């Protein structure tokens, strides 16, 4: 039986996705940051200096992205370092990324994966991912990465329909915040038992603690509810690390 999805079904799914989408506001985008305000830059620089050296390709990309008008959307160097460390610890061979931006985390993970390792990358922005493609080629890892340029929920559903459930070792959710619960549920299906789901910007620069959901943009309320439900979810073992804008790690039981 073919795994392909009829064109009219794909169109219907895209229309449904657009109808239900809660777009992130300019204010929310500005609030997303790669660093927590209570970590002094000199301390973070010291911590980075005593960790694994940053690959030159990643250094150049980080500096370039830092000058981008949307540069705050980039994953923090220390967050990517945590993911690379985890990938080596659990011997990741198959990695799923929701939200690519300019490609820092996907490049870092591709460099860490074995030669036969594979990455499925999801994004909708051609301009951002053109930069990522250039970096993948520069780093010599483009052959490990499959980029899907469509709404990530569609790609995740396609992967599940194609029998990919339980086949990924590690997943990163670092995309628009309102669909985070939906991204999580799909990634939970796609990640194997003992695999890890990582979620970035889980603190929204502290807004999930400071603001009442009724007075805040949709992302704040959605993430507050999502965070509060994690301890009672018997399918996972959750922990949130105070690196970057908060990095939640979910171990699938």
PDB file of C-alpha atoms in Angstrom:
ATOM      1  CA  UNK A   1       0.000   0.000   0.000  1.00  0.00           C
ATOM      2  CA  UNK A   2       1.311   3.443  -0.900  1.00  0.00           C
ATOM      3  CA  UNK A   3       2.261   5.827   1.915  1.00  0.00           C
ATOM      4  CA  UNK A   4       1.585   8.878  -0.232  1.00  0.00           C
ATOM      5  CA  UNK A   5      -1.234  11.200   0.839  1.00  0.00           C
ATOM      6  CA  UNK A   6      -3.729  12.387  -1.812  1.00  0.00           C
ATOM      7  CA  UNK A   7      -3.241  15.981  -2.899  1.00  0.00           C
ATOM      8  CA  UNK A   8      -6.790  17.014  -1.974  1.00  0.00           C
ATOM      9  CA  UNK A   9      -6.294  15.610   1.522  1.00  0.00           C
ATOM     10  CA  UNK A  10      -3.051  17.570   1.932  1.00  0.00           C
ATOM     11  CA  UNK A  11      -4.833  20.751   0.793  1.00  0.00           C
ATOM     12  CA  UNK A  12      -7.652  20.159   3.274  1.00  0.00           C
ATOM     13  CA  UNK A  13      -5.167  19.612   6.091  1.00  0.00           C
ATOM     14  CA  UNK A  14      -3.281  22.825   5.255  1.00  0.00           C
ATOM     15  CA  UNK A  15      -6.536  24.801   5.237  1.00  0.00           C
ATOM     16  CA  UNK A  16      -7.504  23.336   8.614  1.00  0.00           C
ATOM     17  CA  UNK A  17      -4.056  24.144  10.018  1.00  0.00           C
ATOM     18  CA  UNK A  18      -4.273  27.783   8.876  1.00  0.00           C
ATOM     19  CA  UNK A  19      -7.782  28.139  10.308  1.00  0.00           C
ATOM     20  CA  UNK A  20      -6.742  26.871  13.745  1.00  0.00           C
ATOM     21  CA  UNK A  21      -3.396  28.645  13.903  1.00  0.00           C
ATOM     22  CA  UNK A  22      -2.865  31.179  16.688  1.00  0.00           C
ATOM     23  CA  UNK A  23      -0.109  33.395  15.270  1.00  0.00           C
ATOM     24  CA  UNK A  24       2.661  34.612  17.495  1.00  0.00           C
ATOM     25  CA  UNK A  25       2.534  38.367  18.047  1.00  0.00           C
ATOM     26  CA  UNK A  26       5.374  40.819  17.484  1.00  0.00           C
ATOM     27  CA  UNK A  27       5.556  41.312  21.241  1.00  0.00           C
ATOM     28  CA  UNK A  28       5.893  37.576  21.856  1.00  0.00           C
ATOM     29  CA  UNK A  29       8.561  37.298  19.179  1.00  0.00           C
ATOM     30  CA  UNK A  30      10.528  40.104  20.790  1.00  0.00           C
ATOM     31  CA  UNK A  31      10.204  38.468  24.215  1.00  0.00           C
ATOM     32  CA  UNK A  32      11.731  35.201  23.010  1.00  0.00           C
ATOM     33  CA  UNK A  33      15.395  35.278  23.836  1.00  0.00           C
ATOM     34  CA  UNK A  34      18.376  32.974  23.835  1.00  0.00           C
ATOM     35  CA  UNK A  35      19.421  33.946  27.354  1.00  0.00           C
ATOM     36  CA  UNK A  36      17.895  34.156  30.811  1.00  0.00           C
ATOM     37  CA  UNK A  37      18.279  37.616  32.315  1.00  0.00           C
ATOM     38  CA  UNK A  38      19.756  36.313  35.603  1.00  0.00           C
ATOM     39  CA  UNK A  39      22.782  34.653  33.974  1.00  0.00           C
ATOM     40  CA  UNK A  40      25.578  37.210  33.691  1.00  0.00           C
ATOM     41  CA  UNK A  41      27.280  37.283  30.270  1.00  0.00           C
ATOM     42  CA  UNK A  42      30.749  36.869  31.788  1.00  0.00           C
ATOM     43  CA  UNK A  43      29.588  33.789  33.710  1.00  0.00           C
ATOM     44  CA  UNK A  44      28.013  32.300  30.588  1.00  0.00           C
ATOM     45  CA  UNK A  45      31.174  32.979  28.597  1.00  0.00           C
ATOM     46  CA  UNK A  46      33.211  31.193  31.271  1.00  0.00           C
ATOM     47  CA  UNK A  47      30.874  28.198  31.270  1.00  0.00           C
ATOM     48  CA  UNK A  48      31.075  28.005  27.490  1.00  0.00           C
ATOM     49  CA  UNK A  49      34.863  28.232  27.622  1.00  0.00           C
ATOM     50  CA  UNK A  50      35.220  25.175  29.867  1.00  0.00           C
ATOM     51  CA  UNK A  51      32.872  23.065  27.749  1.00  0.00           C
ATOM     52  CA  UNK A  52      33.406  21.378  24.401  1.00  0.00           C
ATOM     53  CA  UNK A  53      34.906  23.858  21.885  1.00  0.00           C
ATOM     54  CA  UNK A  54      32.447  25.337  19.405  1.00  0.00           C
ATOM     55  CA  UNK A  55      32.953  24.214  15.813  1.00  0.00           C
ATOM     56  CA  UNK A  56      34.243  27.113  13.636  1.00  0.00           C
ATOM     57  CA  UNK A  57      31.244  26.800  11.296  1.00  0.00           C
ATOM     58  CA  UNK A  58      28.910  27.198  14.263  1.00  0.00           C
ATOM     59  CA  UNK A  59      30.849  30.185  15.574  1.00  0.00           C
ATOM     60  CA  UNK A  60      30.527  31.970  12.249  1.00  0.00           C
ATOM     61  CA  UNK A  61      26.823  31.134  12.022  1.00  0.00           C
ATOM     62  CA  UNK A  62      26.143  32.311  15.572  1.00  0.00           C
ATOM     63  CA  UNK A  63      27.892  35.614  14.946  1.00  0.00           C
ATOM     64  CA  UNK A  64      26.077  36.100  11.640  1.00  0.00           C
ATOM     65  CA  UNK A  65      22.686  35.245  13.129  1.00  0.00           C
ATOM     66  CA  UNK A  66      23.342  37.617  16.020  1.00  0.00           C
ATOM     67  CA  UNK A  67      23.127  40.515  13.556  1.00  0.00           C
ATOM     68  CA  UNK A  68      19.876  39.234  12.047  1.00  0.00           C
ATOM     69  CA  UNK A  69      16.715  41.230  12.787  1.00  0.00           C
ATOM     70  CA  UNK A  70      15.189  38.038  14.239  1.00  0.00           C
ATOM     71  CA  UNK A  71      18.418  36.860  15.828  1.00  0.00           C
ATOM     72  CA  UNK A  72      16.799  36.357  19.245  1.00  0.00           C
ATOM     73  CA  UNK A  73      14.957  33.370  17.794  1.00  0.00           C
ATOM     74  CA  UNK A  74      18.208  31.403  17.545  1.00  0.00           C
ATOM     75  CA  UNK A  75      18.868  28.632  20.018  1.00  0.00           C
ATOM     76  CA  UNK A  76      21.509  29.500  22.606  1.00  0.00           C
ATOM     77  CA  UNK A  77      24.956  28.002  22.177  1.00  0.00           C
ATOM     78  CA  UNK A  78      24.730  26.353  25.602  1.00  0.00           C
ATOM     79  CA  UNK A  79      21.366  24.793  24.768  1.00  0.00           C
ATOM     80  CA  UNK A  80      22.752  23.252  21.607  1.00  0.00           C
ATOM     81  CA  UNK A  81      25.711  22.007  23.645  1.00  0.00           C
ATOM     82  CA  UNK A  82      23.323  20.211  26.011  1.00  0.00           C
ATOM     83  CA  UNK A  83      21.583  18.555  23.059  1.00  0.00           C
ATOM     84  CA  UNK A  84      24.893  17.473  21.531  1.00  0.00           C
ATOM     85  CA  UNK A  85      25.995  16.032  24.882  1.00  0.00           C
ATOM     86  CA  UNK A  86      22.723  14.120  25.184  1.00  0.00           C
ATOM     87  CA  UNK A  87      22.995  12.893  21.602  1.00  0.00           C
ATOM     88  CA  UNK A  88      26.397  11.427  22.355  1.00  0.00           C
ATOM     89  CA  UNK A  89      25.224  10.001  25.684  1.00  0.00           C
ATOM     90  CA  UNK A  90      22.273   8.064  24.256  1.00  0.00           C
ATOM     91  CA  UNK A  91      23.960   7.479  20.889  1.00  0.00           C
ATOM     92  CA  UNK A  92      21.429   9.278  18.736  1.00  0.00           C
ATOM     93  CA  UNK A  93      21.217   8.090  15.150  1.00  0.00           C
ATOM     94  CA  UNK A  94      17.907   9.678  14.196  1.00  0.00           C
ATOM     95  CA  UNK A  95      17.017  13.244  15.189  1.00  0.00           C
ATOM     96  CA  UNK A  96      13.825  15.252  14.606  1.00  0.00           C
ATOM     97  CA  UNK A  97      13.825  19.057  14.654  1.00  0.00           C
ATOM     98  CA  UNK A  98      10.731  21.265  14.667  1.00  0.00           C
ATOM     99  CA  UNK A  99      11.936  24.774  13.838  1.00  0.00           C
ATOM    100  CA  UNK A 100      15.207  25.217  11.971  1.00  0.00           C
ATOM    101  CA  UNK A 101      15.718  28.998  11.664  1.00  0.00           C
ATOM    102  CA  UNK A 102      19.280  29.545  10.367  1.00  0.00           C
ATOM    103  CA  UNK A 103      20.411  26.039  11.255  1.00  0.00           C
ATOM    104  CA  UNK A 104      22.556  26.250  14.394  1.00  0.00           C
ATOM    105  CA  UNK A 105      21.056  23.313  16.293  1.00  0.00           C
ATOM    106  CA  UNK A 106      20.595  21.112  13.223  1.00  0.00           C
ATOM    107  CA  UNK A 107      24.214  21.688  12.206  1.00  0.00           C
ATOM    108  CA  UNK A 108      25.492  21.027  15.727  1.00  0.00           C
ATOM    109  CA  UNK A 109      23.542  17.770  15.946  1.00  0.00           C
ATOM    110  CA  UNK A 110      24.524  16.696  12.439  1.00  0.00           C
ATOM    111  CA  UNK A 111      28.184  17.143  13.354  1.00  0.00           C
ATOM    112  CA  UNK A 112      27.634  14.983  16.444  1.00  0.00           C
ATOM    113  CA  UNK A 113      25.705  12.198  14.732  1.00  0.00           C
ATOM    114  CA  UNK A 114      27.510   9.232  13.159  1.00  0.00           C
ATOM    115  CA  UNK A 115      28.026   9.198   9.398  1.00  0.00           C
ATOM    116  CA  UNK A 116      24.899   7.114   8.899  1.00  0.00           C
ATOM    117  CA  UNK A 117      22.862   9.395  11.196  1.00  0.00           C
ATOM    118  CA  UNK A 118      19.774  11.090   9.817  1.00  0.00           C
ATOM    119  CA  UNK A 119      17.949  14.330  10.649  1.00  0.00           C
ATOM    120  CA  UNK A 120      14.387  15.296   9.737  1.00  0.00           C
ATOM    121  CA  UNK A 121      14.093  19.100   9.871  1.00  0.00           C
ATOM    122  CA  UNK A 122      10.762  20.969   9.792  1.00  0.00           C
ATOM    123  CA  UNK A 123      10.260  24.635   8.938  1.00  0.00           C
ATOM    124  CA  UNK A 124       8.144  26.919   6.733  1.00  0.00           C
ATOM    125  CA  UNK A 125      10.548  29.785   6.033  1.00  0.00           C
ATOM    126  CA  UNK A 126      12.556  29.474   2.823  1.00  0.00           C
ATOM    127  CA  UNK A 127      14.746  32.513   3.523  1.00  0.00           C
ATOM    128  CA  UNK A 128      15.880  31.317   6.950  1.00  0.00           C
ATOM    129  CA  UNK A 129      16.448  27.757   5.804  1.00  0.00           C
ATOM    130  CA  UNK A 130      18.433  28.884   2.759  1.00  0.00           C
ATOM    131  CA  UNK A 131      21.014  30.066   5.274  1.00  0.00           C
ATOM    132  CA  UNK A 132      20.758  26.712   7.038  1.00  0.00           C
ATOM    133  CA  UNK A 133      21.337  24.839   3.771  1.00  0.00           C
ATOM    134  CA  UNK A 134      24.478  26.862   3.107  1.00  0.00           C
ATOM    135  CA  UNK A 135      25.783  26.073   6.583  1.00  0.00           C
ATOM    136  CA  UNK A 136      24.996  22.370   6.221  1.00  0.00           C
ATOM    137  CA  UNK A 137      27.023  22.290   3.029  1.00  0.00           C
ATOM    138  CA  UNK A 138      29.856  24.256   4.600  1.00  0.00           C
ATOM    139  CA  UNK A 139      29.968  21.843   7.539  1.00  0.00           C
ATOM    140  CA  UNK A 140      29.804  18.815   5.241  1.00  0.00           C
ATOM    141  CA  UNK A 141      26.627  17.440   6.827  1.00  0.00           C
ATOM    142  CA  UNK A 142      23.962  18.226   4.217  1.00  0.00           C
ATOM    143  CA  UNK A 143      23.679  14.554   3.263  1.00  0.00           C
ATOM    144  CA  UNK A 144      22.407  13.744   6.762  1.00  0.00           C
ATOM    145  CA  UNK A 145      19.528  16.246   6.712  1.00  0.00           C
ATOM    146  CA  UNK A 146      16.100  16.084   5.087  1.00  0.00           C
ATOM    147  CA  UNK A 147      14.338  19.478   5.136  1.00  0.00           C
ATOM    148  CA  UNK A 148      10.533  19.605   4.967  1.00  0.00           C
ATOM    149  CA  UNK A 149       9.190  23.062   4.083  1.00  0.00           C
ATOM    150  CA  UNK A 150       5.572  22.980   5.194  1.00  0.00           C
ATOM    151  CA  UNK A 151       3.721  23.411   8.505  1.00  0.00           C
ATOM    152  CA  UNK A 152       5.437  21.070  10.946  1.00  0.00           C
ATOM    153  CA  UNK A 153       2.201  19.464  12.124  1.00  0.00           C
ATOM    154  CA  UNK A 154       1.644  18.229   8.574  1.00  0.00           C
ATOM    155  CA  UNK A 155       5.152  16.793   8.373  1.00  0.00           C
ATOM    156  CA  UNK A 156       4.816  15.104  11.757  1.00  0.00           C
ATOM    157  CA  UNK A 157       1.477  13.590  10.767  1.00  0.00           C
ATOM    158  CA  UNK A 158       3.011  12.397   7.504  1.00  0.00           C
ATOM    159  CA  UNK A 159       5.879  10.735   9.366  1.00  0.00           C
ATOM    160  CA  UNK A 160       3.452   8.932  11.664  1.00  0.00           C
ATOM    161  CA  UNK A 161       1.341   7.822   8.682  1.00  0.00           C
ATOM    162  CA  UNK A 162       4.476   6.504   6.991  1.00  0.00           C
ATOM    163  CA  UNK A 163       5.269   4.213   9.912  1.00  0.00           C
ATOM    164  CA  UNK A 164       7.983   6.329  11.556  1.00  0.00           C
ATOM    165  CA  UNK A 165       6.471   6.137  15.055  1.00  0.00           C
ATOM    166  CA  UNK A 166       8.973   5.102  17.705  1.00  0.00           C
ATOM    167  CA  UNK A 167      11.954   5.468  15.384  1.00  0.00           C
ATOM    168  CA  UNK A 168      13.543   8.757  16.540  1.00  0.00           C
ATOM    169  CA  UNK A 169      16.060   8.958  19.368  1.00  0.00           C
ATOM    170  CA  UNK A 170      15.862  12.698  20.019  1.00  0.00           C
ATOM    171  CA  UNK A 171      13.482  15.506  19.052  1.00  0.00           C
ATOM    172  CA  UNK A 172      13.726  19.278  19.501  1.00  0.00           C
ATOM    173  CA  UNK A 173      10.693  21.568  19.496  1.00  0.00           C
ATOM    174  CA  UNK A 174      11.867  25.127  18.850  1.00  0.00           C
ATOM    175  CA  UNK A 175       9.138  26.705  16.751  1.00  0.00           C
ATOM    176  CA  UNK A 176       5.989  28.830  17.143  1.00  0.00           C
ATOM    177  CA  UNK A 177       4.736  28.463  20.705  1.00  0.00           C
ATOM    178  CA  UNK A 178       0.911  28.084  20.496  1.00  0.00           C
ATOM    179  CA  UNK A 179       1.075  24.598  18.893  1.00  0.00           C
ATOM    180  CA  UNK A 180       3.624  23.330  21.458  1.00  0.00           C
ATOM    181  CA  UNK A 181       1.160  20.811  22.991  1.00  0.00           C
ATOM    182  CA  UNK A 182       0.345  19.454  19.522  1.00  0.00           C
ATOM    183  CA  UNK A 183       4.023  19.253  18.570  1.00  0.00           C
ATOM    184  CA  UNK A 184       4.700  17.409  21.821  1.00  0.00           C
ATOM    185  CA  UNK A 185       1.978  14.798  21.298  1.00  0.00           C
ATOM    186  CA  UNK A 186       3.216  13.994  17.810  1.00  0.00           C
ATOM    187  CA  UNK A 187       6.868  13.914  18.833  1.00  0.00           C
ATOM    188  CA  UNK A 188       5.947  11.601  21.690  1.00  0.00           C
ATOM    189  CA  UNK A 189       4.623   9.147  19.110  1.00  0.00           C
ATOM    190  CA  UNK A 190       7.690   9.494  16.912  1.00  0.00           C
ATOM    191  CA  UNK A 191      10.346   9.174  19.635  1.00  0.00           C
ATOM    192  CA  UNK A 192      11.313   5.702  20.856  1.00  0.00           C
ATOM    193  CA  UNK A 193      11.016   4.486  24.430  1.00  0.00           C
ATOM    194  CA  UNK A 194      14.031   5.900  26.257  1.00  0.00           C
ATOM    195  CA  UNK A 195      14.274   8.724  23.728  1.00  0.00           C
ATOM    196  CA  UNK A 196      14.205  12.411  24.605  1.00  0.00           C
ATOM    197  CA  UNK A 197      12.049  15.362  23.557  1.00  0.00           C
ATOM    198  CA  UNK A 198      13.607  18.795  24.154  1.00  0.00           C
ATOM    199  CA  UNK A 199      11.544  21.993  24.149  1.00  0.00           C
ATOM    200  CA  UNK A 200      13.122  25.458  23.915  1.00  0.00           C
ATOM    201  CA  UNK A 201      11.772  28.826  25.151  1.00  0.00           C
ATOM    202  CA  UNK A 202       9.633  27.087  27.737  1.00  0.00           C
ATOM    203  CA  UNK A 203       9.901  30.160  29.995  1.00  0.00           C
ATOM    204  CA  UNK A 204       9.188  32.840  27.364  1.00  0.00           C
ATOM    205  CA  UNK A 205      11.753  35.103  29.005  1.00  0.00           C
ATOM    206  CA  UNK A 206      10.080  34.596  32.377  1.00  0.00           C
ATOM    207  CA  UNK A 207       6.616  35.623  31.218  1.00  0.00           C
ATOM    208  CA  UNK A 208       5.091  32.261  32.161  1.00  0.00           C
ATOM    209  CA  UNK A 209       5.901  33.094  35.799  1.00  0.00           C
ATOM    210  CA  UNK A 210       5.199  36.831  35.839  1.00  0.00           C
ATOM    211  CA  UNK A 211       1.968  37.223  33.894  1.00  0.00           C
ATOM    212  CA  UNK A 212      -1.572  36.009  34.402  1.00  0.00           C
ATOM    213  CA  UNK A 213      -2.767  34.007  31.413  1.00  0.00           C
ATOM    214  CA  UNK A 214      -5.886  36.171  31.102  1.00  0.00           C
ATOM    215  CA  UNK A 215      -3.798  39.322  30.592  1.00  0.00           C
ATOM    216  CA  UNK A 216      -1.112  37.855  28.329  1.00  0.00           C
ATOM    217  CA  UNK A 217      -0.813  36.787  24.684  1.00  0.00           C
ATOM    218  CA  UNK A 218      -2.012  33.235  23.861  1.00  0.00           C
ATOM    219  CA  UNK A 219       1.487  31.739  23.990  1.00  0.00           C
ATOM    220  CA  UNK A 220       1.870  32.546  27.678  1.00  0.00           C
ATOM    221  CA  UNK A 221      -1.319  30.818  28.767  1.00  0.00           C
ATOM    222  CA  UNK A 222      -0.681  27.815  26.550  1.00  0.00           C
ATOM    223  CA  UNK A 223       2.835  27.288  27.897  1.00  0.00           C
ATOM    224  CA  UNK A 224       1.732  27.868  31.503  1.00  0.00           C
ATOM    225  CA  UNK A 225      -0.862  25.103  31.152  1.00  0.00           C
ATOM    226  CA  UNK A 226       1.578  22.863  29.306  1.00  0.00           C
ATOM    227  CA  UNK A 227       4.249  23.268  31.984  1.00  0.00           C
ATOM    228  CA  UNK A 228       1.795  22.625  34.817  1.00  0.00           C
ATOM    229  CA  UNK A 229       0.625  19.373  33.220  1.00  0.00           C
ATOM    230  CA  UNK A 230       4.109  17.891  32.785  1.00  0.00           C
ATOM    231  CA  UNK A 231       4.590  16.532  36.349  1.00  0.00           C
ATOM    232  CA  UNK A 232       1.365  14.513  36.083  1.00  0.00           C
ATOM    233  CA  UNK A 233       2.047  13.030  32.650  1.00  0.00           C
ATOM    234  CA  UNK A 234       2.862   9.387  33.354  1.00  0.00           C
ATOM    235  CA  UNK A 235       4.293   8.860  29.864  1.00  0.00           C
ATOM    236  CA  UNK A 236       7.392  10.949  30.502  1.00  0.00           C
ATOM    237  CA  UNK A 237      10.039  11.955  33.041  1.00  0.00           C
ATOM    238  CA  UNK A 238      10.333  15.774  32.835  1.00  0.00           C
ATOM    239  CA  UNK A 239      13.104  18.144  33.865  1.00  0.00           C
ATOM    240  CA  UNK A 240      13.655  21.792  32.928  1.00  0.00           C
ATOM    241  CA  UNK A 241      17.162  23.225  32.816  1.00  0.00           C
ATOM    242  CA  UNK A 242      17.798  26.961  33.405  1.00  0.00           C
ATOM    243  CA  UNK A 243      19.844  27.391  30.238  1.00  0.00           C
ATOM    244  CA  UNK A 244      18.960  29.814  27.479  1.00  0.00           C
ATOM    245  CA  UNK A 245      15.279  30.670  27.747  1.00  0.00           C
ATOM    246  CA  UNK A 246      14.569  27.414  29.557  1.00  0.00           C
ATOM    247  CA  UNK A 247      15.166  23.964  28.073  1.00  0.00           C
ATOM    248  CA  UNK A 248      12.709  21.242  29.039  1.00  0.00           C
ATOM    249  CA  UNK A 249      13.845  17.641  28.581  1.00  0.00           C
ATOM    250  CA  UNK A 250      11.249  14.879  28.490  1.00  0.00           C
ATOM    251  CA  UNK A 251      12.374  11.266  28.748  1.00  0.00           C
ATOM    252  CA  UNK A 252       9.847   8.909  27.174  1.00  0.00           C
ATOM    253  CA  UNK A 253       9.064   5.971  29.459  1.00  0.00           C
TER     254      UNK A 253
END
